[in-house]
Coordinates of C-alpha atoms in Angstrom, one line a residue:
Chain A
M1 CA 169.7 133.2 167.6
S2 CA 167.5 135.5 165.5
I3 CA 167.1 135.6 161.7
L4 CA 165.8 138.3 159.4
V5 CA 164.5 137.1 156.0
I6 CA 163.6 139.7 153.4
A7 CA 160.4 139.1 151.4
E8 CA 160.4 139.2 147.7
H9 CA 157.2 140.7 146.3
D10 CA 155.9 143.2 143.9
N11 CA 153.9 145.2 146.2
G12 CA 150.9 143.3 145.3
S13 CA 151.7 139.7 146.0
L14 CA 154.3 137.7 147.9
K15 CA 156.8 135.7 145.5
D16 CA 157.3 131.9 146.1
E17 CA 161.0 132.3 146.7
T18 CA 160.1 133.9 150.1
L19 CA 158.7 130.6 151.3
N20 CA 161.7 128.6 150.3
T21 CA 164.1 131.2 152.0
V22 CA 161.9 131.0 155.4
T23 CA 162.6 127.2 155.3
A24 CA 166.3 127.8 155.2
A25 CA 165.8 130.1 158.1
V26 CA 163.8 127.7 160.0
Q27 CA 166.6 125.0 159.3
I28 CA 169.3 127.3 160.9
G29 CA 167.1 127.6 163.8
G30 CA 165.9 130.4 166.2
N31 CA 163.5 133.2 165.9
V32 CA 162.6 134.3 162.4
D33 CA 161.2 137.6 161.4
L34 CA 160.4 138.8 157.8
L35 CA 161.0 142.3 156.6
L36 CA 158.5 143.5 154.0
A37 CA 159.8 146.7 152.3
G38 CA 157.7 148.2 149.6
E39 CA 154.9 150.8 149.1
N40 CA 151.1 150.1 149.5
C41 CA 151.9 146.5 150.4
N42 CA 149.3 145.7 152.9
A43 CA 147.9 142.7 151.0
V44 CA 151.5 141.2 151.0
A45 CA 151.7 141.7 154.7
E46 CA 148.7 139.7 155.3
Q47 CA 149.9 137.0 153.0
A48 CA 153.4 137.0 154.6
A49 CA 151.8 136.6 158.2
K50 CA 150.6 133.4 157.2
I51 CA 153.9 131.6 156.5
S52 CA 154.6 129.0 159.0
G53 CA 157.8 129.7 161.1
V54 CA 157.7 133.2 160.8
N55 CA 157.3 135.3 164.2
R56 CA 156.9 138.8 163.2
V57 CA 156.3 140.5 159.8
L58 CA 158.0 144.0 159.9
V59 CA 156.4 146.1 157.2
A60 CA 158.2 149.4 155.9
D61 CA 155.8 151.0 153.7
H62 CA 156.9 154.2 151.9
S63 CA 157.5 155.3 148.5
V64 CA 161.4 155.1 148.7
Y65 CA 161.0 151.4 148.8
A66 CA 158.4 150.9 146.0
H67 CA 160.8 149.9 143.4
Q68 CA 163.4 148.0 145.5
L69 CA 166.2 150.4 144.7
A70 CA 169.4 148.6 146.2
E71 CA 170.8 151.9 147.8
N72 CA 167.6 152.4 150.0
I73 CA 166.6 148.8 150.8
S74 CA 170.2 148.0 151.8
L75 CA 170.3 150.9 154.2
L76 CA 167.0 149.7 155.8
V77 CA 168.3 146.2 156.1
T78 CA 171.6 147.3 157.6
E79 CA 169.9 149.4 160.2
L80 CA 167.8 146.3 161.3
A81 CA 170.6 143.8 161.1
A82 CA 172.1 144.8 164.5
D83 CA 169.5 142.9 166.2
Y84 CA 170.0 139.6 164.2
S85 CA 172.6 136.9 163.8
H86 CA 171.4 136.0 160.3
V87 CA 170.2 137.9 157.4
L88 CA 168.6 136.0 154.3
A89 CA 167.1 136.9 151.3
P90 CA 166.1 134.7 148.3
A91 CA 168.9 134.8 145.3
T92 CA 166.5 136.6 143.0
T93 CA 167.9 139.4 141.0
N94 CA 166.5 141.6 143.7
G95 CA 168.3 139.9 146.5
K96 CA 171.4 139.7 144.6
N97 CA 171.2 143.4 143.9
F98 CA 171.0 144.8 147.4
M99 CA 172.5 142.1 149.8
P100 CA 176.1 142.7 149.0
R101 CA 175.6 146.3 149.7
V102 CA 174.2 145.2 153.4
A103 CA 177.3 142.8 153.9
A104 CA 179.8 145.4 152.8
T105 CA 178.3 148.1 155.0
L106 CA 178.3 145.5 157.9
D107 CA 182.0 144.6 157.0
V108 CA 181.1 140.9 156.7
S109 CA 181.4 138.5 153.8
Q110 CA 178.2 137.3 152.0
I111 CA 177.6 133.7 151.4
S112 CA 176.0 133.5 147.8
E113 CA 173.2 131.1 146.8
I114 CA 173.3 128.5 149.5
T115 CA 171.7 125.1 148.7
A116 CA 171.8 123.5 152.1
V117 CA 172.3 124.4 155.7
V118 CA 174.9 122.3 157.4
S119 CA 174.9 124.0 160.8
V120 CA 174.2 127.5 162.2
D121 CA 177.5 128.9 160.6
T122 CA 178.3 126.3 157.9
F123 CA 176.5 126.2 154.4
K124 CA 176.7 124.5 151.0
R125 CA 176.8 126.4 147.7
P126 CA 177.6 125.6 144.2
I127 CA 180.6 127.0 142.5
Y128 CA 182.1 126.8 139.0
A129 CA 178.4 126.7 137.6
G130 CA 177.5 123.9 139.9
N131 CA 180.4 121.6 138.8
A132 CA 181.7 121.8 142.4
I133 CA 179.9 122.1 145.8
A134 CA 181.6 124.3 148.4
T135 CA 181.1 123.8 152.2
V136 CA 181.8 127.2 153.7
Q137 CA 181.9 128.2 157.2
S138 CA 181.3 131.9 158.4
M139 CA 183.2 133.5 161.4
D140 CA 181.4 136.8 160.8
K141 CA 179.3 138.2 163.5
V142 CA 176.4 138.6 161.2
K143 CA 175.9 135.9 158.5
V144 CA 174.7 137.6 155.4
I145 CA 173.2 134.9 152.9
T146 CA 171.2 134.7 149.6
V147 CA 169.3 131.4 149.4
R148 CA 168.8 129.5 146.1
A149 CA 165.2 128.6 146.2
T150 CA 165.7 125.3 144.3
G151 CA 167.7 123.9 147.3
F152 CA 164.6 124.2 150.0
D153 CA 161.0 123.4 150.0
A154 CA 158.5 125.9 150.4
A155 CA 157.4 126.7 153.9
A156 CA 153.9 126.0 154.6
C157 CA 151.2 128.7 154.8
D158 CA 149.2 128.0 158.1
G159 CA 150.9 130.2 160.4
S160 CA 149.8 133.7 162.3
A161 CA 152.6 136.1 162.7
T162 CA 152.1 139.5 164.0
I163 CA 152.5 142.3 161.6
E164 CA 154.3 145.4 163.0
S165 CA 155.0 148.5 161.1
L166 CA 158.4 150.4 160.8
D167 CA 158.5 154.0 160.4
K168 CA 162.2 153.9 159.1
V169 CA 162.4 156.0 155.9
T170 CA 166.0 155.4 154.5
D171 CA 166.6 157.3 151.2
A172 CA 170.1 157.3 149.6
G173 CA 169.2 159.7 147.1
L174 CA 171.5 158.1 144.6
S175 CA 169.1 156.6 142.0
S176 CA 165.6 156.9 140.7
F177 CA 163.2 154.6 138.9
V178 CA 162.4 155.3 135.3
K179 CA 160.4 152.5 134.0
E180 CA 159.8 148.8 134.0
E181 CA 158.8 146.5 131.3
L182 CA 157.6 143.1 132.5
A183 CA 156.6 140.2 130.4
Q184 CA 152.9 139.7 130.8
S185 CA 152.1 136.0 131.1
D186 CA 149.3 133.8 132.7
R187 CA 151.8 131.1 133.2
P188 CA 153.8 130.4 136.5
G189 CA 157.2 131.9 136.7
L190 CA 160.2 129.9 135.7
T191 CA 161.6 129.6 139.3
S192 CA 158.2 128.4 140.9
A193 CA 156.8 126.3 138.1
K194 CA 156.2 122.6 138.8
V195 CA 156.6 121.9 135.0
I196 CA 159.0 123.8 132.5
I197 CA 159.2 123.1 128.8
S198 CA 162.5 124.9 127.5
G199 CA 163.5 125.4 123.7
G200 CA 167.0 125.5 122.4
R201 CA 168.7 126.6 119.1
G202 CA 166.9 123.6 117.5
M203 CA 163.8 125.7 117.7
G204 CA 165.0 127.6 114.4
N205 CA 163.1 130.7 115.1
S206 CA 161.0 132.6 117.8
S207 CA 157.6 131.8 116.3
N208 CA 158.4 128.2 116.7
F209 CA 158.2 128.6 120.5
N210 CA 154.4 128.6 120.1
L211 CA 154.8 124.9 119.7
L212 CA 156.3 124.6 123.2
E213 CA 153.4 127.1 124.5
Q214 CA 150.9 124.6 123.3
V215 CA 152.4 121.9 125.3
A216 CA 152.8 124.5 128.3
D217 CA 149.0 125.3 128.1
K218 CA 148.2 121.7 128.7
L219 CA 150.6 121.0 131.5
G220 CA 150.4 124.6 133.3
A221 CA 153.9 124.6 132.5
A222 CA 156.4 127.6 132.2
V223 CA 158.3 128.2 129.0
G224 CA 162.2 128.4 129.2
A225 CA 165.0 128.9 126.8
S226 CA 168.7 127.9 126.5
R227 CA 171.3 130.7 126.1
A228 CA 171.9 129.5 122.5
A229 CA 168.2 130.2 121.7
V230 CA 168.5 133.7 123.6
D231 CA 171.7 134.5 121.9
A232 CA 170.0 133.7 118.5
G233 CA 167.3 136.0 119.3
Y234 CA 164.4 133.3 119.5
A235 CA 163.5 134.1 123.2
P236 CA 163.9 137.0 125.5
N237 CA 166.6 136.9 128.2
D238 CA 164.4 136.7 131.3
M239 CA 163.3 133.1 129.8
Q240 CA 167.0 131.9 130.0
V241 CA 167.6 128.9 132.0
G242 CA 171.3 128.1 133.1
Q243 CA 174.3 129.4 134.9
T244 CA 173.8 133.1 133.5
G245 CA 170.0 132.9 133.7
K246 CA 167.6 131.2 136.1
I247 CA 168.2 128.2 138.2
V248 CA 165.2 125.9 138.2
A249 CA 164.3 122.6 139.7
P250 CA 160.9 121.7 138.7
D251 CA 159.1 118.3 138.9
L252 CA 159.3 117.9 135.3
Y253 CA 161.9 119.7 132.8
I254 CA 161.4 119.0 129.0
A255 CA 164.1 120.1 127.0
V256 CA 163.3 120.5 123.4
G257 CA 165.9 120.9 120.7
I258 CA 168.6 121.8 123.6
S259 CA 172.2 120.1 122.9
G260 CA 172.9 120.1 126.9
A261 CA 175.8 122.7 127.3
I262 CA 177.5 122.8 130.6
Q263 CA 176.2 126.1 131.2
H264 CA 172.6 125.1 130.6
L265 CA 173.0 122.0 132.5
A266 CA 174.0 124.1 135.4
G267 CA 170.4 125.8 135.5
M268 CA 168.3 122.6 135.3
K269 CA 170.1 119.5 136.4
D270 CA 168.5 119.5 139.9
S271 CA 165.0 118.9 138.1
K272 CA 163.1 115.9 139.6
V273 CA 162.6 114.5 136.1
I274 CA 164.2 115.5 132.8
V275 CA 162.9 114.8 129.3
A276 CA 165.0 115.5 126.3
I277 CA 163.7 115.6 122.9
N278 CA 166.4 116.0 120.2
K279 CA 167.1 114.7 116.8
D280 CA 170.7 114.3 117.4
E281 CA 171.1 111.2 119.5
E282 CA 174.7 112.2 120.4
A283 CA 173.5 115.3 122.1
P284 CA 175.0 115.5 125.8
I285 CA 171.5 116.3 127.2
F286 CA 170.6 112.6 126.7
Q287 CA 173.3 111.9 129.5
V288 CA 171.2 113.6 132.1
A289 CA 167.7 112.8 130.8
D290 CA 165.6 110.1 132.6
F291 CA 163.6 109.9 129.4
G292 CA 165.0 110.7 126.0
L293 CA 163.3 110.8 122.7
V294 CA 165.3 111.0 119.6
D295 CA 163.1 112.7 117.0
D296 CA 162.3 115.7 115.0
L297 CA 161.0 118.2 117.5
F298 CA 158.7 119.6 114.8
D299 CA 156.9 116.2 114.7
A300 CA 157.4 115.2 118.4
V301 CA 156.1 118.4 120.0
P302 CA 152.8 118.8 118.3
E303 CA 152.1 115.2 119.0
L304 CA 153.0 115.6 122.7
A305 CA 150.6 118.5 122.7
H306 CA 147.8 116.6 121.0
S307 CA 148.4 113.5 123.5
L308 CA 148.1 115.4 126.7
Chain B
M1 CA 184.8 161.4 131.5
K2 CA 187.0 158.7 133.3
V3 CA 185.9 154.9 133.2
L4 CA 187.5 152.4 135.4
V5 CA 186.9 148.7 134.6
A6 CA 187.7 145.7 136.7
V7 CA 188.6 142.3 135.4
K8 CA 189.3 138.8 136.6
R9 CA 191.5 136.1 135.6
V10 CA 189.4 132.8 135.7
I11 CA 189.4 129.4 134.2
D12 CA 188.4 129.5 130.5
Y13 CA 184.7 129.1 130.2
N14 CA 185.0 126.1 128.0
I15 CA 186.8 124.0 130.5
K16 CA 185.0 121.5 132.7
V17 CA 186.4 121.7 136.2
R18 CA 187.7 118.9 138.2
V19 CA 187.5 118.6 142.0
K20 CA 191.0 118.0 143.6
S21 CA 190.9 114.2 145.4
D22 CA 191.6 115.7 148.6
Q23 CA 188.4 117.8 148.3
S24 CA 190.4 121.1 149.1
G25 CA 189.3 123.0 146.0
V26 CA 189.3 122.6 142.2
D27 CA 192.4 121.6 140.3
L28 CA 193.7 124.6 138.3
T29 CA 197.2 123.2 137.5
N30 CA 197.9 123.6 133.8
V31 CA 194.3 124.6 132.9
K32 CA 193.7 127.3 130.6
M33 CA 193.1 130.8 132.1
A34 CA 191.2 133.8 130.3
M35 CA 189.3 136.9 131.2
N36 CA 186.0 136.3 132.8
P37 CA 183.4 136.6 130.1
F38 CA 181.3 139.3 132.1
C39 CA 184.4 141.4 132.3
E40 CA 185.1 141.2 128.6
I41 CA 181.8 142.7 128.1
A42 CA 182.7 145.3 130.6
V43 CA 186.0 146.4 128.7
E44 CA 183.9 146.3 125.6
E45 CA 181.4 148.7 126.9
A46 CA 183.9 151.1 128.3
V47 CA 185.8 151.0 124.8
R48 CA 182.6 151.7 123.2
L49 CA 182.0 154.7 125.4
K50 CA 185.3 156.0 124.5
E51 CA 184.7 155.4 120.7
K52 CA 181.7 157.5 121.1
G53 CA 183.4 160.3 122.6
V54 CA 181.5 159.8 126.0
A55 CA 184.9 158.6 127.8
D56 CA 188.0 160.1 127.5
E57 CA 190.2 157.6 129.4
V58 CA 189.6 153.8 130.2
I59 CA 191.5 152.2 133.0
V60 CA 191.6 148.6 133.5
V61 CA 192.4 147.1 136.8
S62 CA 192.9 143.6 138.1
I63 CA 193.5 141.9 141.5
G64 CA 195.4 138.7 141.3
P65 CA 198.6 137.0 140.8
K66 CA 201.5 138.4 138.6
V67 CA 200.0 136.3 135.6
A68 CA 196.9 138.4 135.6
Q69 CA 198.9 141.0 133.6
E70 CA 198.0 138.9 130.7
Q71 CA 194.3 139.8 131.2
I72 CA 195.2 143.4 131.6
R73 CA 197.2 143.3 128.4
T74 CA 194.3 141.9 126.7
A75 CA 191.9 144.6 127.9
M76 CA 194.4 147.0 126.7
A77 CA 194.6 145.2 123.2
L78 CA 190.8 145.8 123.1
G79 CA 191.1 149.5 123.8
A80 CA 191.8 150.5 127.5
D81 CA 194.6 153.1 127.9
R82 CA 196.2 152.1 131.1
G83 CA 196.4 149.0 133.5
I84 CA 196.8 148.5 137.3
L85 CA 197.4 145.2 138.8
V86 CA 197.0 144.9 142.6
E87 CA 199.3 141.9 143.0
T88 CA 198.6 139.0 145.5
D89 CA 199.0 135.3 145.4
E90 CA 196.3 134.9 148.0
P91 CA 192.7 134.0 146.6
L92 CA 190.6 137.0 147.8
E93 CA 187.0 137.1 148.7
S94 CA 184.7 139.5 147.1
L95 CA 184.7 142.0 150.1
A96 CA 188.6 142.2 150.2
I97 CA 188.4 142.8 146.4
A98 CA 185.8 145.4 146.8
K99 CA 188.0 147.3 149.5
L100 CA 190.9 147.2 147.2
L101 CA 188.9 148.6 144.3
A102 CA 187.4 151.3 146.6
K103 CA 190.9 152.4 147.2
V104 CA 191.8 152.6 143.5
V105 CA 188.6 154.5 142.9
E106 CA 189.8 156.9 145.6
V107 CA 192.9 157.6 143.7
E108 CA 191.5 157.5 140.3
Q109 CA 188.2 159.3 140.8
P110 CA 186.5 157.6 137.9
D111 CA 183.0 158.8 136.8
L112 CA 182.0 155.3 136.1
V113 CA 183.0 151.9 137.1
I114 CA 182.0 148.8 135.0
L115 CA 182.5 145.3 136.3
G116 CA 181.0 142.1 135.3
K117 CA 178.1 140.8 137.1
Q118 CA 179.9 137.7 138.5
S119 CA 182.8 135.6 137.8
I120 CA 182.2 132.1 136.6
D121 CA 184.5 130.4 139.1
A122 CA 183.2 131.7 142.6
D123 CA 179.7 132.6 140.9
N124 CA 179.4 135.1 144.0
N125 CA 177.8 138.1 142.1
Q126 CA 178.9 140.5 145.0
T127 CA 181.9 142.6 144.1
G128 CA 180.4 145.6 142.0
Q129 CA 177.5 146.1 144.7
M130 CA 180.0 146.0 147.7
L131 CA 182.2 148.4 145.8
G132 CA 179.2 150.5 145.1
T133 CA 178.5 150.7 149.1
L134 CA 182.1 151.3 150.0
A135 CA 182.8 154.0 147.4
G136 CA 179.5 155.8 148.2
M137 CA 178.1 155.1 144.7
S138 CA 174.8 154.2 143.1
Q139 CA 174.6 151.1 141.3
G140 CA 173.0 149.6 138.2
T141 CA 173.4 145.7 138.1
F142 CA 172.9 143.3 135.3
A143 CA 172.8 146.0 132.7
S144 CA 171.6 145.3 129.3
E145 CA 171.9 148.9 128.1
I146 CA 173.7 152.0 129.3
N147 CA 173.0 155.6 128.3
V148 CA 175.2 158.4 129.7
G149 CA 173.7 161.7 130.2
E150 CA 174.5 165.0 132.0
N151 CA 175.7 164.1 135.5
C152 CA 173.7 160.9 135.3
V153 CA 173.5 157.5 133.6
E154 CA 170.4 155.7 132.6
V155 CA 170.8 151.9 133.0
T156 CA 168.4 149.3 131.9
R157 CA 168.7 146.0 133.9
E158 CA 167.8 142.4 133.3
I159 CA 165.6 141.5 136.3
D160 CA 163.3 138.5 137.0
G161 CA 160.5 138.7 134.6
G162 CA 161.6 141.5 132.4
L163 CA 163.6 144.9 132.3
Q164 CA 164.0 147.7 134.7
T165 CA 165.4 151.0 133.8
L166 CA 167.1 153.2 136.5
S167 CA 168.7 156.7 136.4
L168 CA 171.7 156.8 138.5
N169 CA 173.6 160.0 139.8
L170 CA 177.3 160.0 138.8
P171 CA 179.6 158.6 139.7
A172 CA 178.1 155.2 139.5
I173 CA 179.0 151.5 139.3
I174 CA 177.6 149.3 136.5
T175 CA 177.7 145.5 136.4
T176 CA 177.3 143.8 132.9
D177 CA 174.8 141.2 131.9
L178 CA 175.3 139.1 128.7
R179 CA 173.3 141.2 126.4
L180 CA 174.9 144.5 127.0
N181 CA 177.2 144.0 123.9
E182 CA 179.2 141.4 121.9
P183 CA 182.9 141.9 122.7
R184 CA 185.3 142.2 119.9
Y185 CA 188.4 140.3 119.3
A186 CA 191.8 142.0 119.7
S187 CA 193.7 142.7 116.4
L188 CA 197.2 141.8 116.2
P189 CA 198.5 145.4 115.8
N190 CA 196.5 146.2 118.8
I191 CA 197.9 143.3 120.7
M192 CA 201.4 144.7 119.9
K193 CA 200.5 148.1 120.8
A194 CA 199.0 147.1 124.2
K195 CA 202.4 145.8 125.2
R196 CA 203.6 149.3 125.2
K197 CA 200.8 150.8 127.2
P198 CA 201.6 151.5 130.9
L199 CA 200.7 149.0 133.7
D200 CA 201.3 150.0 137.3
V201 CA 201.8 147.3 139.9
K202 CA 200.7 147.6 143.4
T203 CA 200.2 145.4 146.2
P204 CA 197.3 145.2 148.8
A205 CA 199.7 146.6 151.4
D206 CA 200.3 149.6 149.3
F207 CA 196.6 150.5 150.2
G208 CA 196.7 149.4 153.7
V209 CA 193.8 147.1 153.2
N210 CA 193.2 144.1 155.6
V211 CA 192.2 141.3 153.2
I212 CA 191.5 138.7 155.8
S213 CA 188.2 137.0 155.1
G214 CA 185.4 135.9 157.7
L215 CA 184.6 132.9 155.4
K216 CA 186.5 129.3 155.4
T217 CA 186.1 126.9 152.7
L218 CA 185.9 123.5 154.7
L219 CA 185.5 121.3 151.6
V220 CA 184.9 121.2 147.9
E221 CA 183.2 118.3 146.5
S222 CA 181.9 117.0 143.2
P223 CA 178.2 117.4 142.9
Q224 CA 175.9 114.2 142.4
E225 CA 176.1 112.9 139.0
R226 CA 172.9 112.2 137.2
S227 CA 172.9 109.0 135.4
A228 CA 171.4 108.7 132.0
G229 CA 167.8 107.1 131.8
V230 CA 166.1 105.3 129.1
L231 CA 165.3 106.2 125.5
V232 CA 161.7 105.9 124.5
G233 CA 160.5 105.0 121.1
S234 CA 157.6 107.3 120.7
V235 CA 155.6 110.4 122.0
G236 CA 153.1 107.8 123.2
E237 CA 155.5 105.9 125.3
L238 CA 156.9 109.1 126.6
V239 CA 153.5 110.2 127.7
E240 CA 152.8 106.8 129.3
K241 CA 155.8 106.7 131.3
L242 CA 155.6 110.2 132.6
K243 CA 152.0 109.4 133.7
N244 CA 152.5 105.9 135.2
E245 CA 156.1 105.5 135.9
A246 CA 157.5 109.0 136.8
K247 CA 153.9 110.2 137.9
V248 CA 154.6 113.9 137.0
I249 CA 151.9 114.5 134.8

């Protein structure tokens, strides 16, 4: 058995989700290679070579891969897939974008967002917003899988894989990059943060999210939002935690002014410790919280920031 | 230009699902069904393109049981011109759906295909991308803004950490994210009018597509429930518990 894992990165550094995906690959068993497709990504290759459990890092360094265009990346992965029994990518917006193209070209089904490996061909994945867990078996010749990072621990980084460069250039010529607007933040990303503090509709407006940032600064936390807060325009969509946003499972999740809709719980209920701060003691969020505080968030959050 | 929209009949998003006691699946008997929310956004976007004069025909297609005609009628009440149902009682995987849609694309030759990014039942997020490959089209997934130009379409995408804008050659596939638009409600006169719009019914066999899946669902179970913890009386008590009891800060 041989497994190809596709690395998630921004040409400058490796994204943490790659480490969780390698762990899933190691659990399946067999030889694990990592594909790094990008442009001027040497520094990332050095980082990737240190991931424990990885045998070879295959580097495709070319401008056609600079922006991870799905049409180009999927062609490259499809060409390589012939040598592997499994192809795994993190279930990031990037992995979700190109992996189904790989599966369709190989004429196999894709198994999306696995959270556990049962055996070499059987996996668990959440359906219906995490309200049911399906165990699925794949009879396909190549298993094309995306991995939900929160289901697996991060692989250690004390390995020494060999780095090999590929000279394959696959350009579908169907799409081109125009621009990117990425949020500039010194805070950790939502999917890799150990602590997350999220605000809901109870925040009242976007400037009140500053209150959460003060706590986040003290705890080195990421700041998230519920869909209600995003829909109300209090926070940008990339901060959304939930079925339709990001799925997170930090050590500590602090839900502030969030009622706890099913769709939000789907995105955070696997967190280790959940704290809810809400003035409505009937809010469903309290049914999943380890520690609940019934209080006005505008009193409690500043006090929390102060006492940390 | 011609726009094709694919829609799916799914459990209503407000309903909490229950797993069957034999763990063979989710219990859907007598449960309210509706159009997948992301598909509603796809229909709305297509109709807006028509209202702007960019699109001249909006065709809606669904693959599913006979009752999925309800969702096609809903889409027509929202402004789609005609409908196609590929009727099957088998629950199909994304790959089979994409193959059938690719056949519909071959017949209809749309310039743009708009789909929801994922259905809220299987949560797969695959069909649009698979169709893109099978139909040889470019793709703009998780779209929050669409601007159609000459022979190309600019799509702004919701990606981890922000937004990305791509230019796609036409014909192209677009999958919708939540912020693309806010779908309208169908008016009563439009619901009545939709009943007279043409709706073609086909079967997978008509297209000669093999819908056998390489995946087998062995078991569907309920997730581990979290139990409610304790209520604390003050911020001070909360911080103390997080430090000493949970040891997470």
